[in-house]
Amino acid sequence: MPGARVWAVVKADAYGHGLGNALRAFDAADGLSLVEIDRAASLREGGWRKPVMLMEGMFDRAEIPTVQQLALQPVVHNDEQLAMLEHASGTPLHVHLKINTGMNRLGFRPERAREVWQRLKSLPIVSGISLLTHFANAENPQATLTPQVQLQRFREGTAGLQAELSLSNSAALLMQSQIRCDWTRPGVMLYGGTPGGGSAQSFGLKPAMTLQSELIAVQDLQIGDSVGYGSLFTADRPMRIGVVACGYADGYPRHAPTGTPVLLDGVRTRVLGRVSMDMLSIDLTPVPAAKVGSRVTLWGDGLPIDEVANAAGTIGYELMCAIAPRVRREVRGA
Ligand SMILES: *Cc1c(COP(=O)(O)O)cnc(C)c1O
């Protein structure tokens, strides 16, 4: 979006990629945006001097001194947060007034925008006010609650208020290129994932995260032999299967059924049977030379996370965020 500034969204440990990695990778961003106040403190400790937005604002008035000390910019989305500011004093804060234009998650209804704005404006603790709203369906052209409907409500509620405006998430940036705003709020696209409605490749996105493991056992199955808990997969021919050291305790989705794609030495094959805590089983048929130690890619390079997520009935976001602490992280190109 020409001329727009970027809030790089780094909530949930930078969508599972590690906040420290994001801090380096997003050096060129105009601001970083997240939910967790303790992680906002880590950003400041890590040397980030540019703006930091707290997208859910303060959860408790006791957080206000920290917000002031770290010069964080809280969203104000409800009356409780407004009251917290009305009873606070000290270092002024830049705040983001959130308008609920149909998502019905956070924000004041458009018809209250003016009143809340005036109340914020009158507070010595408020040094500046920006506006934001969030789209529910930027990736879905069939939706009745389109970004255009939401923008219309937003404009009606906020007409005449002089403020910078933050709108587009990844879906709006990728699929609603006519929308303009002062600040964008991309998240998943910065990590090479898609918000749905198209493939990462078609948008020119490259995966930042690759989840890999290796085979730790090989089994030769006879006709009628089954695999894993619940015996959900049964061989209808003699076949070799491999056991991969990766399970739901690493963040691999337990709901990934037989057929979910994986790469074995770069060759596409499939999950067999139920994913267990520390292991999952795969079909070795396409790679007869596979053996203990063979490299397995669960997602990332050569296998879009969205494909795996789709097979497991979820979205890439959830898989990225669920990578468990025990998974060893290596930063490539660092
Ligand atoms: C998470 C979030 C974003 C980023 O969304 P993506 O779909 O990852 O681009 C933007 N704005 C708000 C308010 C969010 O909560």
JSON list of C-alpha atoms in Angstrom, two decimals, residues 170-328:
[
{"chain": "A", "resi": 170, "resn": "SER", "atom": "CA", "xyz": [-2.93, -9.46, 5.78]},
{"chain": "A", "resi": 171, "resn": "ALA", "atom": "CA", "xyz": [-6.19, -10.45, 4.09]},
{"chain": "A", "resi": 172, "resn": "ALA", "atom": "CA", "xyz": [-7.07, -6.85, 3.27]},
{"chain": "A", "resi": 173, "resn": "LEU", "atom": "CA", "xyz": [-3.53, -6.10, 2.04]},
{"chain": "A", "resi": 174, "resn": "LEU", "atom": "CA", "xyz": [-3.47, -9.14, -0.23]},
{"chain": "A", "resi": 175, "resn": "MET", "atom": "CA", "xyz": [-7.06, -9.13, -1.45]},
{"chain": "A", "resi": 176, "resn": "GLN", "atom": "CA", "xyz": [-8.50, -5.62, -1.00]},
{"chain": "A", "resi": 177, "resn": "SER", "atom": "CA", "xyz": [-5.80, -3.58, -2.63]},
{"chain": "A", "resi": 178, "resn": "GLN", "atom": "CA", "xyz": [-8.15, -0.64, -3.21]},
{"chain": "A", "resi": 179, "resn": "ILE", "atom": "CA", "xyz": [-8.34, 0.03, 0.55]},
{"chain": "A", "resi": 180, "resn": "ARG", "atom": "CA", "xyz": [-6.06, 2.81, 1.80]},
{"chain": "A", "resi": 181, "resn": "CYS", "atom": "CA", "xyz": [-5.09, 3.82, 5.32]},
{"chain": "A", "resi": 182, "resn": "ASP", "atom": "CA", "xyz": [-2.24, 5.51, 7.21]},
{"chain": "A", "resi": 183, "resn": "TRP", "atom": "CA", "xyz": [-1.06, 2.37, 9.00]},
{"chain": "A", "resi": 184, "resn": "THR", "atom": "CA", "xyz": [-1.45, -1.27, 7.99]},
{"chain": "A", "resi": 185, "resn": "ARG", "atom": "CA", "xyz": [-1.44, -4.21, 10.43]},
{"chain": "A", "resi": 186, "resn": "PRO", "atom": "CA", "xyz": [-0.05, -7.28, 8.64]},
{"chain": "A", "resi": 187, "resn": "GLY", "atom": "CA", "xyz": [0.60, -10.43, 10.65]},
{"chain": "A", "resi": 188, "resn": "VAL", "atom": "CA", "xyz": [0.54, -13.84, 9.03]},
{"chain": "A", "resi": 189, "resn": "MET", "atom": "CA", "xyz": [1.79, -12.65, 5.61]},
{"chain": "A", "resi": 190, "resn": "LEU", "atom": "CA", "xyz": [5.02, -11.41, 7.20]},
{"chain": "A", "resi": 191, "resn": "TYR", "atom": "CA", "xyz": [5.72, -15.01, 8.18]},
{"chain": "A", "resi": 192, "resn": "GLY", "atom": "CA", "xyz": [4.89, -16.37, 4.72]},
{"chain": "A", "resi": 193, "resn": "GLY", "atom": "CA", "xyz": [1.45, -17.72, 5.59]},
{"chain": "A", "resi": 194, "resn": "THR", "atom": "CA", "xyz": [-1.85, -16.78, 4.02]},
{"chain": "A", "resi": 195, "resn": "PRO", "atom": "CA", "xyz": [-5.07, -15.62, 5.64]},
{"chain": "A", "resi": 196, "resn": "GLY", "atom": "CA", "xyz": [-7.01, -18.07, 3.44]},
{"chain": "A", "resi": 197, "resn": "GLY", "atom": "CA", "xyz": [-8.46, -17.49, -0.01]},
{"chain": "A", "resi": 198, "resn": "GLY", "atom": "CA", "xyz": [-5.26, -18.10, -1.96]},
{"chain": "A", "resi": 199, "resn": "SER", "atom": "CA", "xyz": [-1.91, -19.87, -1.82]},
{"chain": "A", "resi": 200, "resn": "ALA", "atom": "CA", "xyz": [1.23, -18.38, -0.33]},
{"chain": "A", "resi": 201, "resn": "GLN", "atom": "CA", "xyz": [3.00, -18.99, -3.62]},
{"chain": "A", "resi": 202, "resn": "SER", "atom": "CA", "xyz": [0.37, -17.11, -5.64]},
{"chain": "A", "resi": 203, "resn": "PHE", "atom": "CA", "xyz": [0.99, -14.09, -3.39]},
{"chain": "A", "resi": 204, "resn": "GLY", "atom": "CA", "xyz": [4.76, -14.44, -3.70]},
{"chain": "A", "resi": 205, "resn": "LEU", "atom": "CA", "xyz": [5.13, -15.30, -0.01]},
{"chain": "A", "resi": 206, "resn": "LYS", "atom": "CA", "xyz": [7.91, -17.53, 1.26]},
{"chain": "A", "resi": 207, "resn": "PRO", "atom": "CA", "xyz": [7.59, -19.51, 4.49]},
{"chain": "A", "resi": 208, "resn": "ALA", "atom": "CA", "xyz": [9.69, -18.16, 7.35]},
{"chain": "A", "resi": 209, "resn": "MET", "atom": "CA", "xyz": [9.24, -21.32, 9.42]},
{"chain": "A", "resi": 210, "resn": "THR", "atom": "CA", "xyz": [10.14, -24.87, 8.47]},
{"chain": "A", "resi": 211, "resn": "LEU", "atom": "CA", "xyz": [9.32, -27.67, 10.91]},
{"chain": "A", "resi": 212, "resn": "GLN", "atom": "CA", "xyz": [11.59, -30.66, 10.43]},
{"chain": "A", "resi": 213, "resn": "SER", "atom": "CA", "xyz": [12.38, -33.93, 12.13]},
{"chain": "A", "resi": 214, "resn": "GLU", "atom": "CA", "xyz": [13.62, -37.35, 11.12]},
{"chain": "A", "resi": 215, "resn": "LEU", "atom": "CA", "xyz": [12.70, -41.01, 11.03]},
{"chain": "A", "resi": 216, "resn": "ILE", "atom": "CA", "xyz": [13.51, -42.83, 14.26]},
{"chain": "A", "resi": 217, "resn": "ALA", "atom": "CA", "xyz": [12.10, -46.24, 13.26]},
{"chain": "A", "resi": 218, "resn": "VAL", "atom": "CA", "xyz": [10.95, -48.19, 10.23]},
{"chain": "A", "resi": 219, "resn": "GLN", "atom": "CA", "xyz": [8.31, -50.94, 10.29]},
{"chain": "A", "resi": 220, "resn": "ASP", "atom": "CA", "xyz": [7.40, -53.50, 7.63]},
{"chain": "A", "resi": 221, "resn": "LEU", "atom": "CA", "xyz": [3.66, -54.06, 7.60]},
{"chain": "A", "resi": 222, "resn": "GLN", "atom": "CA", "xyz": [1.81, -57.11, 6.32]},
{"chain": "A", "resi": 223, "resn": "ILE", "atom": "CA", "xyz": [-1.72, -57.01, 4.95]},
{"chain": "A", "resi": 224, "resn": "GLY", "atom": "CA", "xyz": [-4.08, -56.40, 7.87]},
{"chain": "A", "resi": 225, "resn": "ASP", "atom": "CA", "xyz": [-1.46, -54.82, 10.18]},
{"chain": "A", "resi": 226, "resn": "SER", "atom": "CA", "xyz": [-2.58, -51.58, 11.75]},
{"chain": "A", "resi": 227, "resn": "VAL", "atom": "CA", "xyz": [-0.73, -48.46, 12.93]},
{"chain": "A", "resi": 228, "resn": "GLY", "atom": "CA", "xyz": [-0.78, -46.53, 16.20]},
{"chain": "A", "resi": 229, "resn": "TYR", "atom": "CA", "xyz": [-3.44, -45.71, 18.81]},
{"chain": "A", "resi": 230, "resn": "GLY", "atom": "CA", "xyz": [-6.92, -46.68, 17.80]},
{"chain": "A", "resi": 231, "resn": "SER", "atom": "CA", "xyz": [-5.54, -48.71, 14.87]},
{"chain": "A", "resi": 232, "resn": "LEU", "atom": "CA", "xyz": [-6.98, -46.08, 12.54]},
{"chain": "A", "resi": 233, "resn": "PHE", "atom": "CA", "xyz": [-4.90, -47.17, 9.54]},
{"chain": "A", "resi": 234, "resn": "THR", "atom": "CA", "xyz": [-4.74, -50.76, 8.31]},
{"chain": "A", "resi": 235, "resn": "ALA", "atom": "CA", "xyz": [-2.42, -51.94, 5.53]},
{"chain": "A", "resi": 236, "resn": "ASP", "atom": "CA", "xyz": [-4.18, -53.43, 2.50]},
{"chain": "A", "resi": 237, "resn": "ARG", "atom": "CA", "xyz": [-0.83, -54.48, 1.01]},
{"chain": "A", "resi": 238, "resn": "PRO", "atom": "CA", "xyz": [2.64, -55.14, 2.37]},
{"chain": "A", "resi": 239, "resn": "MET", "atom": "CA", "xyz": [4.23, -51.75, 2.96]},
{"chain": "A", "resi": 240, "resn": "ARG", "atom": "CA", "xyz": [7.02, -49.95, 4.81]},
{"chain": "A", "resi": 241, "resn": "ILE", "atom": "CA", "xyz": [6.16, -47.16, 7.18]},
{"chain": "A", "resi": 242, "resn": "GLY", "atom": "CA", "xyz": [8.37, -44.75, 9.06]},
{"chain": "A", "resi": 243, "resn": "VAL", "atom": "CA", "xyz": [8.01, -43.31, 12.55]},
{"chain": "A", "resi": 244, "resn": "VAL", "atom": "CA", "xyz": [8.82, -39.57, 12.80]},
{"chain": "A", "resi": 245, "resn": "ALA", "atom": "CA", "xyz": [9.98, -37.94, 16.04]},
{"chain": "A", "resi": 246, "resn": "CYS", "atom": "CA", "xyz": [7.25, -35.29, 16.07]},
{"chain": "A", "resi": 247, "resn": "GLY", "atom": "CA", "xyz": [3.84, -35.33, 17.74]},
{"chain": "A", "resi": 248, "resn": "TYR", "atom": "CA", "xyz": [1.20, -33.13, 19.24]},
{"chain": "A", "resi": 249, "resn": "ALA", "atom": "CA", "xyz": [3.50, -32.26, 22.15]},
{"chain": "A", "resi": 250, "resn": "ASP", "atom": "CA", "xyz": [5.68, -30.52, 19.56]},
{"chain": "A", "resi": 251, "resn": "GLY", "atom": "CA", "xyz": [2.72, -28.67, 18.11]},
{"chain": "A", "resi": 252, "resn": "TYR", "atom": "CA", "xyz": [1.87, -31.00, 15.24]},
{"chain": "A", "resi": 253, "resn": "PRO", "atom": "CA", "xyz": [-1.95, -31.11, 15.05]},
{"chain": "A", "resi": 254, "resn": "ARG", "atom": "CA", "xyz": [-3.42, -34.28, 16.55]},
{"chain": "A", "resi": 255, "resn": "HIS", "atom": "CA", "xyz": [-6.39, -33.92, 14.20]},
{"chain": "A", "resi": 256, "resn": "ALA", "atom": "CA", "xyz": [-4.24, -34.35, 11.08]},
{"chain": "A", "resi": 257, "resn": "PRO", "atom": "CA", "xyz": [-5.77, -37.49, 9.53]},
{"chain": "A", "resi": 258, "resn": "THR", "atom": "CA", "xyz": [-4.31, -40.22, 7.35]},
{"chain": "A", "resi": 259, "resn": "GLY", "atom": "CA", "xyz": [-3.35, -38.54, 4.07]},
{"chain": "A", "resi": 260, "resn": "THR", "atom": "CA", "xyz": [-2.06, -35.27, 5.54]},
{"chain": "A", "resi": 261, "resn": "PRO", "atom": "CA", "xyz": [0.97, -34.34, 3.38]},
{"chain": "A", "resi": 262, "resn": "VAL", "atom": "CA", "xyz": [4.58, -34.52, 4.64]},
{"chain": "A", "resi": 263, "resn": "LEU", "atom": "CA", "xyz": [7.91, -34.40, 2.80]},
{"chain": "A", "resi": 264, "resn": "LEU", "atom": "CA", "xyz": [10.38, -37.27, 3.19]},
{"chain": "A", "resi": 265, "resn": "ASP", "atom": "CA", "xyz": [13.82, -36.45, 1.78]},
{"chain": "A", "resi": 266, "resn": "GLY", "atom": "CA", "xyz": [11.98, -33.79, -0.23]},
{"chain": "A", "resi": 267, "resn": "VAL", "atom": "CA", "xyz": [9.42, -36.26, -1.63]},
{"chain": "A", "resi": 268, "resn": "ARG", "atom": "CA", "xyz": [5.76, -35.87, -0.83]},
{"chain": "A", "resi": 269, "resn": "THR", "atom": "CA", "xyz": [4.14, -38.65, 1.17]},
{"chain": "A", "resi": 270, "resn": "ARG", "atom": "CA", "xyz": [1.40, -38.91, 3.82]},
{"chain": "A", "resi": 271, "resn": "VAL", "atom": "CA", "xyz": [0.66, -39.32, 7.49]},
{"chain": "A", "resi": 272, "resn": "LEU", "atom": "CA", "xyz": [-0.79, -42.71, 8.48]},
{"chain": "A", "resi": 273, "resn": "GLY", "atom": "CA", "xyz": [-3.08, -43.28, 11.48]},
{"chain": "A", "resi": 274, "resn": "ARG", "atom": "CA", "xyz": [-3.35, -41.20, 14.61]},
{"chain": "A", "resi": 275, "resn": "VAL", "atom": "CA", "xyz": [-0.75, -38.60, 15.57]},
{"chain": "A", "resi": 276, "resn": "SER", "atom": "CA", "xyz": [0.53, -39.36, 19.08]},
{"chain": "A", "resi": 277, "resn": "MET", "atom": "CA", "xyz": [2.27, -37.17, 21.65]},
{"chain": "A", "resi": 278, "resn": "ASP", "atom": "CA", "xyz": [5.86, -37.63, 20.50]},
{"chain": "A", "resi": 279, "resn": "MET", "atom": "CA", "xyz": [5.54, -39.47, 17.19]},
{"chain": "A", "resi": 280, "resn": "LEU", "atom": "CA", "xyz": [3.63, -39.80, 13.99]},
{"chain": "A", "resi": 281, "resn": "SER", "atom": "CA", "xyz": [3.80, -42.43, 11.24]},
{"chain": "A", "resi": 282, "resn": "ILE", "atom": "CA", "xyz": [4.22, -41.91, 7.53]},
{"chain": "A", "resi": 283, "resn": "ASP", "atom": "CA", "xyz": [4.05, -43.96, 4.36]},
{"chain": "A", "resi": 284, "resn": "LEU", "atom": "CA", "xyz": [7.53, -44.78, 2.96]},
{"chain": "A", "resi": 285, "resn": "THR", "atom": "CA", "xyz": [6.22, -46.13, -0.37]},
{"chain": "A", "resi": 286, "resn": "PRO", "atom": "CA", "xyz": [7.34, -43.10, -2.47]},
{"chain": "A", "resi": 287, "resn": "VAL", "atom": "CA", "xyz": [10.89, -43.25, -0.99]},
{"chain": "A", "resi": 288, "resn": "PRO", "atom": "CA", "xyz": [12.08, -46.88, -0.91]},
{"chain": "A", "resi": 289, "resn": "ALA", "atom": "CA", "xyz": [15.57, -45.82, 0.25]},
{"chain": "A", "resi": 290, "resn": "ALA", "atom": "CA", "xyz": [14.23, -44.09, 3.38]},
{"chain": "A", "resi": 291, "resn": "LYS", "atom": "CA", "xyz": [15.81, -45.22, 6.64]},
{"chain": "A", "resi": 292, "resn": "VAL", "atom": "CA", "xyz": [16.29, -44.19, 10.23]},
{"chain": "A", "resi": 293, "resn": "GLY", "atom": "CA", "xyz": [17.68, -40.65, 10.11]},
{"chain": "A", "resi": 294, "resn": "SER", "atom": "CA", "xyz": [15.94, -39.68, 6.87]},
{"chain": "A", "resi": 295, "resn": "ARG", "atom": "CA", "xyz": [14.88, -36.03, 6.91]},
{"chain": "A", "resi": 296, "resn": "VAL", "atom": "CA", "xyz": [11.16, -35.25, 7.31]},
{"chain": "A", "resi": 297, "resn": "THR", "atom": "CA", "xyz": [9.61, -31.84, 6.67]},
{"chain": "A", "resi": 298, "resn": "LEU", "atom": "CA", "xyz": [6.27, -31.38, 8.41]},
{"chain": "A", "resi": 299, "resn": "TRP", "atom": "CA", "xyz": [5.72, -27.93, 6.85]},
{"chain": "A", "resi": 300, "resn": "GLY", "atom": "CA", "xyz": [7.65, -25.00, 5.48]},
{"chain": "A", "resi": 301, "resn": "ASP", "atom": "CA", "xyz": [10.21, -25.26, 2.65]},
{"chain": "A", "resi": 302, "resn": "GLY", "atom": "CA", "xyz": [8.49, -27.18, -0.16]},
{"chain": "A", "resi": 303, "resn": "LEU", "atom": "CA", "xyz": [5.29, -27.82, 1.80]},
{"chain": "A", "resi": 304, "resn": "PRO", "atom": "CA", "xyz": [2.97, -24.86, 2.51]},
{"chain": "A", "resi": 305, "resn": "ILE", "atom": "CA", "xyz": [1.77, -24.77, 6.11]},
{"chain": "A", "resi": 306, "resn": "ASP", "atom": "CA", "xyz": [-1.69, -23.88, 4.79]},
{"chain": "A", "resi": 307, "resn": "GLU", "atom": "CA", "xyz": [-1.92, -27.28, 3.09]},
{"chain": "A", "resi": 308, "resn": "VAL", "atom": "CA", "xyz": [-1.16, -29.12, 6.30]},
{"chain": "A", "resi": 309, "resn": "ALA", "atom": "CA", "xyz": [-3.53, -26.87, 8.23]},
{"chain": "A", "resi": 310, "resn": "ASN", "atom": "CA", "xyz": [-6.27, -27.48, 5.71]},
{"chain": "A", "resi": 311, "resn": "ALA", "atom": "CA", "xyz": [-5.90, -31.25, 6.01]},
{"chain": "A", "resi": 312, "resn": "ALA", "atom": "CA", "xyz": [-6.13, -30.93, 9.80]},
{"chain": "A", "resi": 313, "resn": "GLY", "atom": "CA", "xyz": [-9.20, -28.67, 9.67]},
{"chain": "A", "resi": 314, "resn": "THR", "atom": "CA", "xyz": [-7.44, -25.56, 10.92]},
{"chain": "A", "resi": 315, "resn": "ILE", "atom": "CA", "xyz": [-5.43, -22.58, 9.65]},
{"chain": "A", "resi": 316, "resn": "GLY", "atom": "CA", "xyz": [-1.70, -22.02, 9.36]},
{"chain": "A", "resi": 317, "resn": "TYR", "atom": "CA", "xyz": [-1.86, -19.40, 12.11]},
{"chain": "A", "resi": 318, "resn": "GLU", "atom": "CA", "xyz": [-2.82, -22.01, 14.69]},
{"chain": "A", "resi": 319, "resn": "LEU", "atom": "CA", "xyz": [-0.01, -24.35, 13.67]},
{"chain": "A", "resi": 320, "resn": "MET", "atom": "CA", "xyz": [2.61, -21.57, 13.80]},
{"chain": "A", "resi": 321, "resn": "CYS", "atom": "CA", "xyz": [1.47, -20.43, 17.24]},
{"chain": "A", "resi": 322, "resn": "ALA", "atom": "CA", "xyz": [1.36, -23.95, 18.65]},
{"chain": "A", "resi": 323, "resn": "ILE", "atom": "CA", "xyz": [5.03, -24.87, 18.16]},
{"chain": "A", "resi": 324, "resn": "ALA", "atom": "CA", "xyz": [6.00, -26.20, 21.60]},
{"chain": "A", "resi": 325, "resn": "PRO", "atom": "CA", "xyz": [8.90, -24.91, 23.70]},
{"chain": "A", "resi": 326, "resn": "ARG", "atom": "CA", "xyz": [10.71, -28.28, 23.45]},
{"chain": "A", "resi": 327, "resn": "VAL", "atom": "CA", "xyz": [11.17, -27.88, 19.69]},
{"chain": "A", "resi": 328, "resn": "ARG", "atom": "CA", "xyz": [14.75, -26.80, 19.03]}
]
